[in-house]
Structures are given as structure tokens and as C-alpha cells.
Short mmCIF file of C-alpha atoms in Angstrom, two decimals:
data_model
loop_
_atom_site.label_atom_id
_atom_site.label_comp_id
_atom_site.label_asym_id
_atom_site.label_seq_id
_atom_site.Cartn_x
_atom_site.Cartn_y
_atom_site.Cartn_z
CA UNK A 132 44.50 -51.92 -28.86
CA UNK A 133 45.38 -54.68 -26.42
CA UNK A 134 42.99 -55.70 -23.58
CA UNK A 135 44.98 -53.90 -20.87
CA UNK A 136 44.97 -50.61 -22.78
CA UNK A 137 41.26 -50.97 -23.50
CA UNK A 138 40.45 -51.47 -19.81
CA UNK A 139 42.50 -48.40 -18.88
CA UNK A 140 40.75 -46.33 -21.57
CA UNK A 141 37.25 -47.37 -20.36
CA UNK A 142 38.19 -46.66 -16.74
CA UNK A 143 39.51 -43.19 -17.65
CA UNK A 144 36.32 -42.45 -19.65
CA UNK A 145 34.00 -43.28 -16.74
CA UNK A 146 36.07 -41.35 -14.19
CA UNK A 147 35.99 -38.28 -16.45
CA UNK A 148 32.25 -38.62 -16.98
CA UNK A 149 31.52 -38.97 -13.26
CA UNK A 150 33.68 -35.96 -12.40
CA UNK A 151 31.92 -33.83 -15.02
CA UNK A 152 28.42 -34.84 -13.89
CA UNK A 153 28.09 -32.49 -10.86
CA UNK A 154 29.14 -29.52 -12.99
CA UNK A 155 26.60 -30.47 -15.66
CA UNK A 156 23.84 -30.87 -13.08
CA UNK A 157 24.74 -27.57 -11.42
CA UNK A 158 24.59 -25.74 -14.76
CA UNK A 159 21.25 -27.35 -15.52
CA UNK A 160 19.88 -26.33 -12.12
CA UNK A 161 21.15 -22.80 -12.54
CA UNK A 162 19.58 -22.59 -16.00
CA UNK A 163 16.27 -23.93 -14.68
CA UNK A 164 16.39 -21.55 -11.71
CA UNK A 165 17.14 -18.60 -13.97
CA UNK A 166 14.27 -19.53 -16.27
CA UNK A 167 11.91 -19.85 -13.31
CA UNK A 168 12.92 -16.44 -12.00
CA UNK A 169 12.37 -14.87 -15.42
CA UNK A 170 8.97 -16.54 -15.72
CA UNK A 171 8.00 -15.33 -12.23
CA UNK A 172 9.04 -11.78 -13.04
CA UNK A 173 7.04 -11.86 -16.26
CA UNK A 174 3.95 -13.19 -14.47
CA UNK A 175 4.27 -10.81 -11.50
CA UNK A 176 1.69 -8.04 -11.96
CA UNK A 177 2.45 -4.39 -11.29
CA UNK A 178 -0.26 -2.06 -10.05
CA UNK A 179 -0.85 1.36 -8.56
CA UNK A 180 -3.86 2.75 -6.69
CA UNK A 181 -4.26 6.32 -5.42
CA UNK A 182 -6.67 8.59 -3.57
CA UNK A 183 -7.04 12.32 -3.25
CA UNK A 184 -9.34 12.47 -0.24
CA UNK A 185 -12.85 11.44 0.76
CA UNK A 186 -15.70 13.61 1.95
CA UNK A 187 -19.05 15.24 1.34
CA UNK A 188 -19.04 15.70 -2.42
CA UNK A 189 -21.94 16.34 -4.77
CA UNK A 190 -22.18 16.73 -8.52
CA UNK A 191 -24.41 19.76 -8.04
CA UNK A 192 -21.68 21.70 -6.24
CA UNK A 193 -18.88 20.65 -8.58
CA UNK A 194 -18.58 22.32 -11.98
CA UNK A 195 -17.69 20.18 -15.01
CA UNK A 196 -14.42 22.10 -15.39
CA UNK A 197 -13.33 21.37 -11.82
CA UNK A 198 -14.36 17.72 -12.08
CA UNK A 199 -12.34 17.35 -15.28
CA UNK A 200 -9.30 19.05 -13.76
CA UNK A 201 -9.35 16.72 -10.75
CA UNK A 202 -9.74 13.60 -12.91
CA UNK A 203 -6.87 14.74 -15.14
CA UNK A 204 -4.65 15.30 -12.09
CA UNK A 205 -5.43 11.78 -10.84
CA UNK A 206 -4.76 10.26 -14.28
CA UNK A 207 -1.45 12.11 -14.61
CA UNK A 208 -0.27 10.73 -11.27
CA UNK A 209 -1.40 7.22 -12.22
CA UNK A 210 0.30 7.27 -15.63
CA UNK A 211 3.62 8.58 -14.34
CA UNK A 212 3.66 6.29 -11.34
CA UNK A 213 2.89 3.27 -13.52
CA UNK A 214 5.60 4.28 -15.99
CA UNK A 215 8.08 4.20 -13.11
CA UNK A 216 6.95 0.70 -12.10
CA UNK A 217 7.09 -0.50 -15.69
CA UNK A 218 10.67 0.76 -16.08
CA UNK A 219 11.75 -1.29 -13.04
CA UNK A 220 11.46 1.25 -10.23
CA UNK A 221 10.74 -0.11 -6.78
CA UNK A 222 7.32 0.31 -5.21
CA UNK A 223 8.79 2.90 -2.85
CA UNK A 224 10.26 4.91 -5.73
CA UNK A 225 6.92 4.81 -7.53
CA UNK A 226 5.13 6.04 -4.39
CA UNK A 227 7.49 9.01 -4.14
CA UNK A 228 6.96 9.95 -7.78
CA UNK A 229 3.19 9.54 -7.63
CA UNK A 230 2.56 11.42 -4.40
CA UNK A 231 4.93 14.25 -5.33
CA UNK A 232 2.80 14.86 -8.43
CA UNK A 233 -0.30 15.04 -6.23
CA UNK A 234 1.49 17.33 -3.75
CA UNK A 235 2.18 19.71 -6.64
CA UNK A 236 -1.48 19.85 -7.69
CA UNK A 237 -3.59 22.65 -6.14
CA UNK A 238 -6.70 20.44 -6.21
CA UNK A 239 -5.74 18.38 -3.15
CA UNK A 240 -5.10 18.99 0.54
CA UNK A 241 -1.40 18.13 0.37
CA UNK A 242 1.60 20.25 -0.58
CA UNK A 243 0.37 23.14 -2.73
CA UNK A 244 -3.29 23.69 -1.84
CA UNK A 245 -3.03 22.40 1.73
CA UNK A 246 -5.61 23.64 4.23
CA UNK A 247 -4.69 26.21 6.89
CA UNK A 248 -4.50 26.09 10.66
CA UNK A 249 -6.56 28.33 12.95
CA UNK A 250 -3.76 30.90 12.65
CA UNK A 251 -3.86 30.70 8.85
CA UNK A 252 -0.64 28.71 8.31
CA UNK A 253 -0.01 25.41 6.53
CA UNK A 254 1.21 22.46 8.63
CA UNK A 255 1.81 19.33 6.61
CA UNK A 256 2.20 15.63 7.45
CA UNK A 257 3.33 12.59 5.46
CA UNK A 258 4.37 8.97 5.89
CA UNK A 259 5.68 6.06 3.84
CA UNK A 260 6.22 2.35 4.49
CA UNK A 261 8.12 -0.39 2.65
CA UNK A 262 6.27 -3.71 2.74
CA UNK A 263 9.40 -5.74 1.94
CA UNK A 264 11.48 -4.56 4.91
CA UNK A 265 8.90 -3.18 7.32
CA UNK A 266 10.79 0.10 7.43
CA UNK A 267 8.77 3.30 7.69
CA UNK A 268 9.23 7.06 7.95
CA UNK A 269 7.06 10.07 8.69
CA UNK A 270 7.10 13.82 9.24
CA UNK A 271 4.45 15.86 11.03
CA UNK A 272 3.63 19.55 11.46
CA UNK A 273 6.11 20.86 8.88
CA UNK A 274 5.76 24.14 6.98
CA UNK A 275 8.97 24.59 5.01
CA UNK A 276 9.65 21.24 3.30
CA UNK A 277 8.62 21.39 -0.37
CA UNK A 278 7.79 17.67 -0.54
CA UNK A 279 6.73 16.12 2.77
CA UNK A 280 6.58 12.63 1.23
CA UNK A 281 10.26 12.86 0.23
CA UNK A 282 11.09 13.99 3.77
CA UNK A 283 9.23 10.97 5.14
CA UNK A 284 11.27 8.68 2.90
CA UNK A 285 14.51 10.26 4.12
CA UNK A 286 13.46 9.64 7.72
CA UNK A 287 12.90 6.00 6.75
CA UNK A 288 16.13 5.51 4.84
CA UNK A 289 18.59 7.91 6.45
CA UNK A 290 17.67 8.03 10.13
CA UNK A 291 17.20 5.56 12.99
CA UNK A 292 13.74 6.99 13.68
CA UNK A 293 10.23 6.55 12.29
CA UNK A 294 8.67 9.99 12.87
CA UNK A 295 10.11 13.48 13.16
CA UNK A 296 7.97 16.55 13.86
CA UNK A 297 8.05 20.31 13.50
CA UNK A 298 11.33 22.16 13.58
CA UNK A 299 13.34 18.99 14.15
CA UNK A 300 11.92 17.41 11.01
CA UNK A 301 12.79 20.53 9.03
CA UNK A 302 16.36 20.64 10.35
CA UNK A 303 16.73 16.99 9.36
CA UNK A 304 15.27 17.67 5.89
CA UNK A 305 17.78 20.48 5.37
CA UNK A 306 20.59 18.15 6.39
CA UNK A 307 19.40 15.76 3.67
CA UNK A 308 19.50 18.62 1.14
CA UNK A 309 15.79 18.51 0.44
CA UNK A 310 14.32 21.66 -1.08
CA UNK A 311 12.96 24.09 1.50
CA UNK A 312 10.34 26.78 0.82
CA UNK A 313 8.41 29.56 2.50
CA UNK A 314 5.04 28.53 4.00
CA UNK A 315 3.40 30.87 1.46
CA UNK A 316 4.51 28.43 -1.25
CA UNK A 317 1.72 26.04 -0.20
CA UNK A 318 -1.10 28.62 0.09
CA UNK A 319 -3.37 29.07 -2.93
CA UNK A 320 -5.93 31.85 -3.48
CA UNK A 321 -8.64 29.19 -3.40
CA UNK A 322 -7.51 28.00 0.03
CA UNK A 323 -7.25 31.55 1.38
CA UNK A 324 -10.87 32.06 0.35
CA UNK A 325 -12.01 28.82 1.98
CA UNK A 326 -10.17 29.76 5.16
CA UNK A 327 -11.70 33.22 5.17
CA UNK A 328 -15.22 31.88 4.64
CA UNK A 329 -15.03 28.84 6.90
CA UNK A 330 -18.11 28.43 9.11
CA UNK A 331 -17.20 26.94 12.44
CA UNK A 332 -16.81 23.29 13.35
CA UNK A 333 -19.10 21.88 10.65
CA UNK A 334 -17.12 23.42 7.81
CA UNK A 335 -13.84 22.37 9.39
CA UNK A 336 -15.15 18.83 9.81
CA UNK A 337 -16.02 18.61 6.10
CA UNK A 338 -12.68 20.05 5.01
CA UNK A 339 -10.79 17.61 7.22
CA UNK A 340 -11.75 14.71 4.99
CA UNK A 341 -11.24 16.23 1.57
CA UNK A 342 -7.94 16.29 -0.24
CA UNK A 343 -5.47 14.08 1.62
CA UNK A 344 -3.49 12.13 -0.99
CA UNK A 345 -2.15 8.60 -0.87
CA UNK A 346 -0.77 5.82 -3.03
CA UNK A 347 -0.08 2.10 -2.81
CA UNK A 348 2.16 0.38 -5.36
CA UNK A 349 3.13 -3.18 -6.32
CA UNK A 350 6.40 -3.54 -8.25
CA UNK A 351 7.89 -6.17 -10.56
CA UNK A 352 9.54 -7.96 -7.65
CA UNK A 353 6.25 -8.40 -5.81
CA UNK A 354 7.06 -5.75 -3.23
CA UNK A 355 4.42 -3.37 -1.86
CA UNK A 356 4.82 0.18 -0.56
CA UNK A 357 2.31 2.74 0.68
CA UNK A 358 2.41 6.46 1.37
CA UNK A 359 0.14 9.31 2.49
CA UNK A 360 0.51 13.11 2.47
CA UNK A 361 -1.83 15.79 3.84
CA UNK A 362 -2.36 19.32 5.07
CA UNK A 363 -4.58 17.99 7.84
CA UNK A 364 -7.80 19.61 9.07
CA UNK A 365 -8.95 23.11 8.16
CA UNK A 366 -8.71 25.39 11.20
CA UNK A 367 -6.81 22.88 13.31
CA UNK A 368 -5.05 24.18 16.42
CA UNK A 369 -2.81 23.13 19.31
CA UNK A 370 -0.45 21.35 16.89
CA UNK A 371 -3.12 18.79 15.94
CA UNK A 372 -1.78 15.73 14.10
CA UNK A 373 -4.09 13.36 12.23
CA UNK A 374 -3.71 9.81 11.01
CA UNK A 375 -1.72 10.48 7.82
CA UNK A 376 1.77 10.40 9.39
CA UNK A 377 0.96 7.61 11.84
CA UNK A 378 2.10 4.18 10.70
CA UNK A 379 -0.74 1.71 11.20
CA UNK A 380 -3.43 4.39 11.20
CA UNK A 381 -3.03 6.28 7.93
CA UNK A 382 -0.40 4.15 6.22
CA UNK A 383 0.67 0.51 6.36
CA UNK A 384 2.45 -1.93 4.04
CA UNK A 385 3.37 -5.59 4.40
CA UNK A 386 4.20 -7.89 1.49
CA UNK A 387 2.44 -10.91 2.97
CA UNK A 388 -0.87 -9.08 3.37
CA UNK A 389 -1.37 -5.69 1.74
CA UNK A 390 -0.55 -2.01 1.46
CA UNK A 391 -3.02 0.65 2.69
CA UNK A 392 -3.41 4.43 2.62
CA UNK A 393 -6.32 6.06 4.45
CA UNK A 394 -8.22 9.32 4.16
CA UNK A 395 -10.95 10.73 6.33
CA UNK A 396 -11.64 11.93 9.86
CA UNK A 397 -8.21 11.13 11.22
CA UNK A 398 -9.12 10.83 14.88
CA UNK A 399 -11.23 7.74 14.10
CA UNK A 400 -8.53 6.15 11.92
CA UNK A 401 -6.04 6.63 14.77
CA UNK A 402 -8.34 5.11 17.40
CA UNK A 403 -9.08 2.05 15.28
CA UNK A 404 -5.56 1.66 13.83
CA UNK A 405 -7.46 1.41 10.55
CA UNK A 406 -4.66 0.82 8.03
CA UNK A 407 -3.10 -1.98 10.05
CA UNK A 408 -6.51 -3.43 10.83
CA UNK A 409 -6.98 -4.30 7.15
CA UNK A 410 -3.75 -6.33 7.18
CA UNK A 411 -4.57 -7.87 10.58
CA UNK A 412 -7.95 -9.12 9.39
CA UNK A 413 -6.25 -10.77 6.42
CA UNK A 414 -3.50 -12.29 8.54
CA UNK A 415 -5.42 -13.48 11.58
CA UNK A 416 -8.97 -13.96 10.30
CA UNK A 417 -8.05 -15.23 6.84
CA UNK A 418 -10.20 -12.57 5.17
CA UNK A 419 -9.72 -11.52 1.57
CA UNK A 420 -8.47 -7.99 0.83
CA UNK A 421 -11.98 -6.96 -0.14
CA UNK A 422 -13.60 -8.39 3.02
CA UNK A 423 -10.99 -6.80 5.27
CA UNK A 424 -11.00 -3.36 3.67
CA UNK A 425 -14.76 -3.00 3.44
CA UNK A 426 -15.14 -4.33 6.99
CA UNK A 427 -12.79 -1.68 8.36
CA UNK A 428 -14.66 1.15 6.64
CA UNK A 429 -18.06 -0.20 7.70
CA UNK A 430 -16.95 -0.51 11.33
CA UNK A 431 -15.50 3.00 11.17
CA UNK A 432 -18.91 4.35 10.11
CA UNK A 433 -20.60 2.65 13.07
CA UNK A 434 -18.26 4.55 15.40
CA UNK A 435 -19.07 7.84 13.64
CA UNK A 436 -15.97 8.07 11.46
CA UNK A 437 -16.20 9.14 7.83
CA UNK A 438 -13.65 8.38 5.16
CA UNK A 439 -12.16 5.72 2.95
CA UNK A 440 -9.01 3.84 2.05
CA UNK A 441 -7.16 2.31 -0.86
CA UNK A 442 -5.34 -1.02 -0.71
CA UNK A 443 -3.76 -3.72 -2.84
CA UNK A 444 -2.14 -7.12 -2.32
CA UNK A 445 0.69 -9.07 -3.99
CA UNK A 446 -1.66 -10.50 -6.60
CA UNK A 447 -2.57 -7.02 -7.78
CA UNK A 448 -6.07 -7.06 -6.28
CA UNK A 449 -7.25 -3.51 -5.59
CA UNK A 450 -9.97 -2.06 -3.36
CA UNK A 451 -11.12 1.55 -2.80
CA UNK A 452 -13.95 1.47 -0.21
CA UNK A 453 -15.39 4.64 1.35
CA UNK A 454 -18.46 5.57 3.42
CA UNK A 455 -18.86 9.17 2.24
CA UNK A 456 -20.63 10.55 -0.83
CA UNK A 457 -17.38 10.58 -2.78
CA UNK A 458 -13.65 9.92 -2.82
CA UNK A 459 -11.09 11.14 -5.33
CA UNK A 460 -9.55 7.85 -6.40
CA UNK A 461 -8.05 5.82 -9.24
CA UNK A 462 -5.98 2.83 -10.21
CA UNK A 463 -3.94 1.50 -13.11
CA UNK A 464 -2.94 -2.09 -13.93
CA UNK A 465 -2.21 -1.72 -17.62
CA UNK A 466 -0.20 0.91 -19.49
CA UNK A 467 -2.26 3.76 -20.85
CA UNK A 468 -5.44 2.65 -19.08
CA UNK A 469 -5.84 4.64 -15.86
CA UNK A 470 -9.24 4.55 -14.16
CA UNK A 471 -10.21 7.62 -12.12
CA UNK A 472 -13.45 8.50 -10.33
CA UNK A 473 -14.94 10.85 -7.75
CA UNK A 474 -18.52 9.89 -6.91
CA UNK A 475 -20.07 6.59 -5.88
CA UNK A 476 -21.79 5.95 -9.20
#
């Protein structure tokens, strides 16, 4: 090879190498980025925490059979909700699955087993919020929608509104082809007996805090969602609406802070914007999830409000504070290992 040909060959080699370099670097960056994403997904925890209401509960008044039935209902909801998260469902999808299971259990004041109004009818409320988008939906004062939590999700995803109430909410639910039922579908013999034997304001006050269900979930993508469903307060009248369907009072979710679902004397949770207050304390005061959640419940007690809440953050930290003698509650962070409890100790 003569000198001229050699120079041309070397020049061609370097030009080809330089032109190929950006493509090589791009592929390397894409590979590194893909690996990082996979590692992040693997390290991202998933978690689910639920409640079934807080109130005046005592071991003496609860038979072992009833206690076991309630714990089994909580564990079933936890296991099925976690299975959804593990299979790749979003936090919102897991909330729907989990709360629907609780709505179908007669042991809670939501869906089947809901308390009755002064006139003896069920009027149900529910809400849900997506912490990734800030979208939320709620229904209030409904009596014909089989799953209020699914109706709340449809308001969030299929309407321009946040809350729909009464007949309008039911017309909307029908338009979304949700299953509709007779109000009698929700009334159990146990609830008819409690309604019949209720003893004025004191009994209604106790019933108002027992049985509301809620869930907060963290999915594989680090997104948080929260939801709450309830039958409200025993003997309520005048179309009373509590905190459960009110975003910021009974339900709140925000990826950067936490997800919250509340249960208790709703009027106090509304006045203090309790669910949002947990997130606000984290955001503006720099408090941990535990400090914020326990602070909200302690302050609520000072004002005269009884109840509790559940919450979790993006790291999978979970809290379940309450200021009553008990709260139906549970959480799961590992497959097959749900933790459920009722009393303080």
C-alpha cells in the first residue's frame, strides 16, 4: 500500500469512528437509563393500609367470634389489595379493589351493613384521590349505587366535577353502567336491630365513628392513592354529609407528601381539614409522617373530636393513629403477611 492510499485509509477510519461515536454513546446512555429504571422499580416498595372505623370499642362487649370475623375481613381486603399492587395495578386500582371488598362485608358501616338515617334508610358517601395527578372524585347521599367507591372513581375519571350528590350522582352512575340496587340491599338484620334499639344522641354519636372504611395504597411506580367509603352517622337527618366524601377532610393523596383516609366524628374532621392537614404539616413544617399524623389526631381530641386516620408516604412508611379505645385497622408490606388489629394493645 503506497503512502497516499495509507493516508486515505486512516482518514476514512477516523471519520467512520467519529460518526459512529454518538450512536454508541446514545445506546450506552439508553442502556444505563433502562437499568436505572429497572433498579428503581425493584427498590420501590409497595404497601397498603386500611381502616374499618374508629370508636368506643371494648373486648368485654365483643365476642371472640365477632372479633375473629372482623379481623378476617380486614386480612382478606389487605391480601387481595396487595395482590393487585404486586401484579402491577395502580394505587387507584388497588384502592377500588380493597374498598369494594370492605363495602361487601356486613361488619362495617359502608355498603352492606351501612347505618340508617332517622327515617330508616341508607345514605352512603365515598371519595377517592389520585396522588400522582391530584384528581379526585366523590359521591354523597346515594342509596342505589352498589359500590359508592366505584362511583366516586367514575366521577374522578369520567366527569369534569369532583363531587356529585343524591339523585344526580345516581343518574351519573347509571350513565356509567355501574350496578344499581334497591336500598334494601344495604340493610342487614343486625343494622335494623341497632336502629330499632338506638338510644338518642349518645348512641348515634358512638355509631357515627364505627365502621367507615378507607384505604391508602402505594404502587410500584411510587404513586399514592387514597379512598374512603361510609354509611355516615346512625340516625342522621336533613341530608347530613360527613367528612368521608370531602376531599381534604376525609380523604387526601399527594405523591410528594402522603395519602390519608380518616374515620371518626366527621364534623370535626371537616372543620380541621384533617386529611389535608397531615400533608400540610409535612410540606410546610417539615414534619415526618408520624409527627404530622399523630399531631392531627391529638389536636382533634383537644377540640372534642374522636376518631383516627391511616396514612402512608412514598417510602412505604405507615401510621394508624387514633384517640378512641379502638380502630379496625391493618396494613401489609409483604406478601402473605397482613397485620390487622382492633384495640390499642
